[in-house]
Coordinates of C-alpha atoms in Angstrom, one line a residue:
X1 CA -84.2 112.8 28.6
X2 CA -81.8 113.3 31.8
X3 CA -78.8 114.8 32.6
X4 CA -76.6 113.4 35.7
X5 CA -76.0 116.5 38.3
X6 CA -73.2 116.3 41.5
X7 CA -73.1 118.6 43.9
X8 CA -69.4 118.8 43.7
X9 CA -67.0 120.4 46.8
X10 CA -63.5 121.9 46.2
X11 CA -62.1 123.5 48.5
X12 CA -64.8 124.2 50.8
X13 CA -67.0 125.4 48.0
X14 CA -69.7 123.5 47.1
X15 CA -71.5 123.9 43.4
X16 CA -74.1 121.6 41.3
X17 CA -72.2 120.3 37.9
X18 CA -73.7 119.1 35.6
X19 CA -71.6 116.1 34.2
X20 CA -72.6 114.9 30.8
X21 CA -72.7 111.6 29.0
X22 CA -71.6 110.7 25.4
X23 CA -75.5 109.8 24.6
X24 CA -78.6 111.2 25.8
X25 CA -80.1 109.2 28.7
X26 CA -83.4 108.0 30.8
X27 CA -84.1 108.6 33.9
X28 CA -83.1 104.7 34.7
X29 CA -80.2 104.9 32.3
X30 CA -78.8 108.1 34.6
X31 CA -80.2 106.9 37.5
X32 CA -77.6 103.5 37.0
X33 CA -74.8 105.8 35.7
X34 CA -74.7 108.0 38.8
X35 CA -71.6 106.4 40.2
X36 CA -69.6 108.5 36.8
X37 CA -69.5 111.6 39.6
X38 CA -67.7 109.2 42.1
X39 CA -65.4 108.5 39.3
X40 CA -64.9 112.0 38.1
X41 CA -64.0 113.4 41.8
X42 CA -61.4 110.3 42.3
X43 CA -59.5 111.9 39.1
X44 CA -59.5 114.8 40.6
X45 CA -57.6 115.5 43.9
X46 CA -59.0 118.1 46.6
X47 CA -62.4 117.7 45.1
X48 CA -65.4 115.8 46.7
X49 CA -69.0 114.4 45.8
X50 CA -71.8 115.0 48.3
X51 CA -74.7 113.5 46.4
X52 CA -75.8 113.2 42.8
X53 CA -79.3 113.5 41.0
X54 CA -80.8 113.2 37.4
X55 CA -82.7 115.7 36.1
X56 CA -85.2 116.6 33.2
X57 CA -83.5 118.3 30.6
X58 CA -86.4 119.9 29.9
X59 CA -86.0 121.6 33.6
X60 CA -82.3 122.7 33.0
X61 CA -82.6 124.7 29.8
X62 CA -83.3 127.8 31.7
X63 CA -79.5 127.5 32.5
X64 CA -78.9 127.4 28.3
X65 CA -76.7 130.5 27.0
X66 CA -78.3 132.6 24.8
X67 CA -77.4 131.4 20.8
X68 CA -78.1 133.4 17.6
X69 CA -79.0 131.5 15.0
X70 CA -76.5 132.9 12.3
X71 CA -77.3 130.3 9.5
X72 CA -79.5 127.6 9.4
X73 CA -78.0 125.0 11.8
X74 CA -75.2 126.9 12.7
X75 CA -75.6 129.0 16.6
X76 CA -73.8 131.7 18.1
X77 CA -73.1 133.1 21.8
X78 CA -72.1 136.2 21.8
X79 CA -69.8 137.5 24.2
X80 CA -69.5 140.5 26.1
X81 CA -66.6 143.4 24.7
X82 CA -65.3 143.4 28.1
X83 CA -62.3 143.1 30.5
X84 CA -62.7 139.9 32.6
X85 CA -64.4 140.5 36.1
X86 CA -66.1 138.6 38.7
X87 CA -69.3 140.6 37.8
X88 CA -69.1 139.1 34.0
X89 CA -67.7 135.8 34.9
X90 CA -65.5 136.1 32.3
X91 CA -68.7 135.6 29.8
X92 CA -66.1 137.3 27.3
X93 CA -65.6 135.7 23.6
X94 CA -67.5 134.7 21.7
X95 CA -68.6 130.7 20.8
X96 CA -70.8 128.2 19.7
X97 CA -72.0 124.9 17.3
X98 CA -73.1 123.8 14.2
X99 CA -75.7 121.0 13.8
X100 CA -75.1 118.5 10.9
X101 CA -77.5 115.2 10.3
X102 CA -75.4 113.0 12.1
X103 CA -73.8 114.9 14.5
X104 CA -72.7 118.6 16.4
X105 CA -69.4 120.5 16.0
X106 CA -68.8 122.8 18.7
X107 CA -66.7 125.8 18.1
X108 CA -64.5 127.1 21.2
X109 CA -66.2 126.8 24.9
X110 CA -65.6 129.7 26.9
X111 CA -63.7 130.8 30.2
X112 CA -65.2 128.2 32.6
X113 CA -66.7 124.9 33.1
X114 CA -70.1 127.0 34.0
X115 CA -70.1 128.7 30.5
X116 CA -69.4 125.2 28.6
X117 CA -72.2 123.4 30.7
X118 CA -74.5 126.8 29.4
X119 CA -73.3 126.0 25.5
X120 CA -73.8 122.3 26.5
X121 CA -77.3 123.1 27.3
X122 CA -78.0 125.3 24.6
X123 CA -77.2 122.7 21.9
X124 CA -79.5 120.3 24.4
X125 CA -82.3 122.8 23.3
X126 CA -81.8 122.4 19.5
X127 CA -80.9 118.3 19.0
X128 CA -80.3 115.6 20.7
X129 CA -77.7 114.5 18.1
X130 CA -74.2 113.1 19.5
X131 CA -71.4 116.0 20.1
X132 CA -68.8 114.9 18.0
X133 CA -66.4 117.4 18.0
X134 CA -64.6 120.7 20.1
X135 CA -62.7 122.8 17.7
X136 CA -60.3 125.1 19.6
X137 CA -59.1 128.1 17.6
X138 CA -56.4 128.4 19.4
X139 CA -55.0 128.2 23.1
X140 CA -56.3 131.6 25.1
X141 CA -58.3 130.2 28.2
X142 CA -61.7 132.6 27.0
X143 CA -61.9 130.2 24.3
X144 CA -60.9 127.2 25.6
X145 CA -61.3 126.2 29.7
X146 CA -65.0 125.4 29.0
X147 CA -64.0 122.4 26.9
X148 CA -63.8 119.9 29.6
X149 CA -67.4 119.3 29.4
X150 CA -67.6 118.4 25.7
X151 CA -64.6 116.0 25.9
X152 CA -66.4 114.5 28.8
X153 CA -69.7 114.1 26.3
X154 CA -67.4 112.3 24.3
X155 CA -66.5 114.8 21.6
X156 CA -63.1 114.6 20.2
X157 CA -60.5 117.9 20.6
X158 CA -58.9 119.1 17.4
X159 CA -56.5 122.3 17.2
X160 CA -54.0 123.3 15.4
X161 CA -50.6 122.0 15.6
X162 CA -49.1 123.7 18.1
X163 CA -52.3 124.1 19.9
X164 CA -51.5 121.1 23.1
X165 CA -47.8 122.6 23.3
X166 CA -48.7 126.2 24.1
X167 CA -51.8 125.0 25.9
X168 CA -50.3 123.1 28.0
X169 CA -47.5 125.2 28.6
X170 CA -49.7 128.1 29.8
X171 CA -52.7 126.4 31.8
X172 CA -51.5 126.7 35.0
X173 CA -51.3 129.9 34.8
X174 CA -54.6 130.3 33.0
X175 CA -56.5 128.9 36.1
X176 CA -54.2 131.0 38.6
X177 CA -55.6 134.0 36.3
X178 CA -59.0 132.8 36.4
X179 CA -59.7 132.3 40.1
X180 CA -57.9 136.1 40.5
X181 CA -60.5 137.8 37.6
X182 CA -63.6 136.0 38.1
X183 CA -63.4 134.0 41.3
X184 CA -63.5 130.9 42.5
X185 CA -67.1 130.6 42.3
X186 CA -67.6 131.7 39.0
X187 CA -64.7 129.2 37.9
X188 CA -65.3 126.5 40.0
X189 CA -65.4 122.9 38.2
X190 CA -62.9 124.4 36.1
X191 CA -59.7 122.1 35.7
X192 CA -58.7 122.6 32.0
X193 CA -58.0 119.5 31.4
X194 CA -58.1 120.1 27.3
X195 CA -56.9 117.3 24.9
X196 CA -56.9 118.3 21.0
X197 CA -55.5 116.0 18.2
X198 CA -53.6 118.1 15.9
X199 CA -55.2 119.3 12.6
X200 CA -53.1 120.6 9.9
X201 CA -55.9 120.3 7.4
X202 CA -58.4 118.4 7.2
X203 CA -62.7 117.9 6.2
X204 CA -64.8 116.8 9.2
X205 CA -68.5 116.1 7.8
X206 CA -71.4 116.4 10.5
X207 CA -73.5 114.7 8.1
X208 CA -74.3 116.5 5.0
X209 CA -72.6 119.3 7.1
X210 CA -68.4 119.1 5.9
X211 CA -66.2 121.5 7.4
X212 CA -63.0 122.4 6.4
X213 CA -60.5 123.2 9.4
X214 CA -57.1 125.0 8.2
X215 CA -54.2 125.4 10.7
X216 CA -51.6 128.7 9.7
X217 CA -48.2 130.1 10.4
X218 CA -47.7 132.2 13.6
X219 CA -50.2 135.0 13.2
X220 CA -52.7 136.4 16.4
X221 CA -51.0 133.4 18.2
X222 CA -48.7 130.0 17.0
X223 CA -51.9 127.9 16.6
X224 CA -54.5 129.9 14.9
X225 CA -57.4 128.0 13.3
X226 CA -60.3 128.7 11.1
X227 CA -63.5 126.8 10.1
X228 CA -65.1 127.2 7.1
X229 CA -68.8 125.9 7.7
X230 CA -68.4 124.9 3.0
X231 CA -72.6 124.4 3.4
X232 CA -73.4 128.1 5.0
X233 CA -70.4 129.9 3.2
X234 CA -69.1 130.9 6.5
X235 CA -65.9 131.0 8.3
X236 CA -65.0 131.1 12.2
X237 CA -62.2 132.8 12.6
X238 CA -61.4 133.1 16.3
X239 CA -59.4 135.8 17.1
X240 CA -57.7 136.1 13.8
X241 CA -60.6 138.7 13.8
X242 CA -61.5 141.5 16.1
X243 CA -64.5 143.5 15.8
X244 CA -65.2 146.2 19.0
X245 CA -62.5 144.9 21.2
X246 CA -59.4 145.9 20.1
X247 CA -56.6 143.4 18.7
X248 CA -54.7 141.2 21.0
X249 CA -51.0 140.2 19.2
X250 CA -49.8 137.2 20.6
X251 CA -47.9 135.8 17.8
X252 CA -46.4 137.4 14.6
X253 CA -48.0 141.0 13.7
X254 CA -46.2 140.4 10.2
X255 CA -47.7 137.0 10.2
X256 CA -50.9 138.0 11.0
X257 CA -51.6 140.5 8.5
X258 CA -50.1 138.5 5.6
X259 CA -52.5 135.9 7.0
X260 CA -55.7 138.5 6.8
X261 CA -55.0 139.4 3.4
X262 CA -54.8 136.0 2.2
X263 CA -58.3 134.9 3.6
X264 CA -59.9 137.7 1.4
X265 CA -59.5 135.6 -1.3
X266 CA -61.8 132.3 -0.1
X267 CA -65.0 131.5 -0.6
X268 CA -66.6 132.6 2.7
X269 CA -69.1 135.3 2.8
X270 CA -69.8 135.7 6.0
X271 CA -67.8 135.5 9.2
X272 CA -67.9 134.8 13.0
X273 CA -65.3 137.2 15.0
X274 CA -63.8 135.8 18.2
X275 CA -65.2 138.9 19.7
X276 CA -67.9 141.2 18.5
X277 CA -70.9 140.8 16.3
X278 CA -72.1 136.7 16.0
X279 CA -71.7 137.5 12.4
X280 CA -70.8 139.7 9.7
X281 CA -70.2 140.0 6.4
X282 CA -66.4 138.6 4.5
X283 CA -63.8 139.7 3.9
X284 CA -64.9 143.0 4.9
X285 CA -65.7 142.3 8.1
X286 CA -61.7 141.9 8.6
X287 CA -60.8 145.2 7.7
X288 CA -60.5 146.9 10.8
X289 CA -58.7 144.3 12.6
X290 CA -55.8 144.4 9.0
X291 CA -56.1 148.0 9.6
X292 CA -55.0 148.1 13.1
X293 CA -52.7 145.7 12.2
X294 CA -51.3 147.4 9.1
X295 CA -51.3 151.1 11.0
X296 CA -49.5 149.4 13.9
X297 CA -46.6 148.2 11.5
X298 CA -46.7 151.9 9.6
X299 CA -45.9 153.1 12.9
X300 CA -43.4 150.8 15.0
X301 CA -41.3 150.6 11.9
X302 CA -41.0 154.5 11.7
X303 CA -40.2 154.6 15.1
X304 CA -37.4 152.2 14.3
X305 CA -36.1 154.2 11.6
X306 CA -35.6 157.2 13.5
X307 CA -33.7 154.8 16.0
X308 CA -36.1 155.4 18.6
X309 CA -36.0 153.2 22.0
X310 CA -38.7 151.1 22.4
X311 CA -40.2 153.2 25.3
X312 CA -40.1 156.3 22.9
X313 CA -42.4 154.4 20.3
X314 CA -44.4 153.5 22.8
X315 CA -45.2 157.0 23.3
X316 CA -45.4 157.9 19.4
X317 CA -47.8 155.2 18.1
X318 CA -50.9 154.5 18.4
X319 CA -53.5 157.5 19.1
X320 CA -54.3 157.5 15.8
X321 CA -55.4 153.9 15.5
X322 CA -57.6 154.2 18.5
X323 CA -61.0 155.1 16.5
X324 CA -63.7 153.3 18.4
X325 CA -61.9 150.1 19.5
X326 CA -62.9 149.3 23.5
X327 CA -60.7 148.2 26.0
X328 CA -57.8 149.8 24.0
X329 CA -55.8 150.6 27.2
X330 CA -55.9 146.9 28.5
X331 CA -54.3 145.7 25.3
X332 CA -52.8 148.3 22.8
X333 CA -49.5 149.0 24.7
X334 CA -48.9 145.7 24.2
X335 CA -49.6 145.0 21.2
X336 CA -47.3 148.0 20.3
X337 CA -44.6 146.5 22.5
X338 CA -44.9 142.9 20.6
X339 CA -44.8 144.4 17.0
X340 CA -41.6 146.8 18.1
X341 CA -40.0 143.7 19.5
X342 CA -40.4 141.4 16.3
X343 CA -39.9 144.5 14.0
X344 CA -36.6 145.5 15.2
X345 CA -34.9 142.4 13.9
X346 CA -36.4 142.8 10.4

């Protein structure tokens, strides 16, 4: 089998993409469908094609992201508990897909076009089965900007429903961010061009492989959503849950921890995190993150009840909620800031 490769120029900067097809292909079959990359540079201005040419899949897999297998079928990437930088290329959440007998779900796609062309070649490692759908847990571009290439293999986007709105109100912004943190030659290709149907709830079955997507109230953000994989007993829960890297509150801290405790009662035993470990076990995997949660609340609403400003509360809470979470000073101030905000109206 083949995969159709551009050497695509924006801006000056010249890159190979890969540019996938809804079905796997021959060499002849690629060969005729080479014109796509004229096609995908028309749609998009300031970009360029300076020549095309197919390749064995076989050849490319050295380019695959590294997957855990987590349960049978079902493959992880892991990403790194770090701030975003040029040297990590913003390799930061984690991601991945689950293989059914008909068909592949893929779950979130990463910070670039690059890193969804990786997971694209990873599940080209494990089946040749049709992609049929990119789940986004929710909006944040580490989850999400890779998605272009799975949309282009003909997957369909789901999200929650709120997901396009707050997407599409923050994008711009999101690729501003990205050429800034990682560069423009780590994030080059990436346009985030992400379409999702809304999901409210609803079964999706990969072939002897249903999963069950569930859309929430505001909570880490306003369009969280899980996947529960029914046949491995396992939910992703995006960033609902935080292992290592400390919580990011984007939504409704009161929300989100009335959220957390009602998951405990499912019928998952296992989880993927949006960051940390590929897998651990549930519900108690979500303790820390309800913890954090739970002592962030304790403490913002004393602080109010003394009538402190929001600056002193700032200074009150938090070092004893620090434990072993990383990146702490990128992200706990704010949290603190977002929970006093919401908190003060109660």
């Amino acid at each position: 089998m083949f995969e159709l490769l551009a050497m695509i120029c924006i801006e000056g900067l010249c890159q190979e993409r890969l540019l996938p097809a809804p079905a796997l292909q021959t060499e002849a079959a690629c060969i005729a469908g080479a014109a796509r990359a004229e096609g995908w540079v028309n749609a998009r201005e300031g970009t360029s094609v300076q020549s095309t040419r197919c390749a064995a899949l076989e050849d490319l897999i050295a380019g695959a992201a590294t997957v855990t297998e987590v349960t049978p079928g079902a493959f992880v990437h892991q990403g790194l508990i770090e701030d975003t930088t040029k040297r990590n290329a913003g390799d930061v959440s984690n991601h991945g897909f689950i293989i059914g007998e008909t068909s592949v779900a893929v779950i979130d796609a990463g910070y670039s076009r690059a890193l969804g062309e990786a997971l694209y070649l990873a599940i080209r490692a494990q089946t040749d089965k049709p992609i049929s759908h990119i789940i986004f847990t929710h909006m944040h571009p580490d989850h999400t900007l890779g998605g272009d290439v799975f949309l282009e293999a003909g997957a369909e986007g789901l999200g929650a429903p709120k997901f396009q709105s707050a997407y599409d109100n923050r994008v711009l912004g999101y690729i501003d961010a990205q050429t800034r943190l990682i560069g423009a030659e780590n994030g080059h290709g990436t346009f985030g061009e992400i379409k999702a149907r809304e999901v409210i709830e609803e079964t999706i079955d990969l072939g002897a492989r249903p999963l069950r997507l569930m859309s929430y109230p505001t909570a880490h953000t306003t369009n969280d959503m899980t996947i529960l994989d029914e046949t491995a007993e396992t939910i992703w829960m995006g960033d609902l849950t935080f292992l290592g890297h400390t919580p990011a509150l984007d939504g409704s801290i009161t929300g989100w921890i009335a959220l957390l405790d009602s998951l405990k009662a499912g019928e998952a035993r296992r989880m993927v995190p949006g960051h940390g470990p590929a897998q651990v076990a549930f519900p108690s995997g979500a303790n820390p993150t309800l913890d954090y949660l739970k002592g962030l609340a304790t403490s913002i609403r004393a602080s109010i009840a003394k009538g402190e400003s929001l600056q002193t509360a700032l200074k009150d809470t938090g070092e004893d909620l620090r434990k072993d979470w990383k990146l702490w000073d990128e992200f706990h101030l704010r949290n603190a800031t977002n929970a006093y905000i919401e908190l003060e109206w109660e």
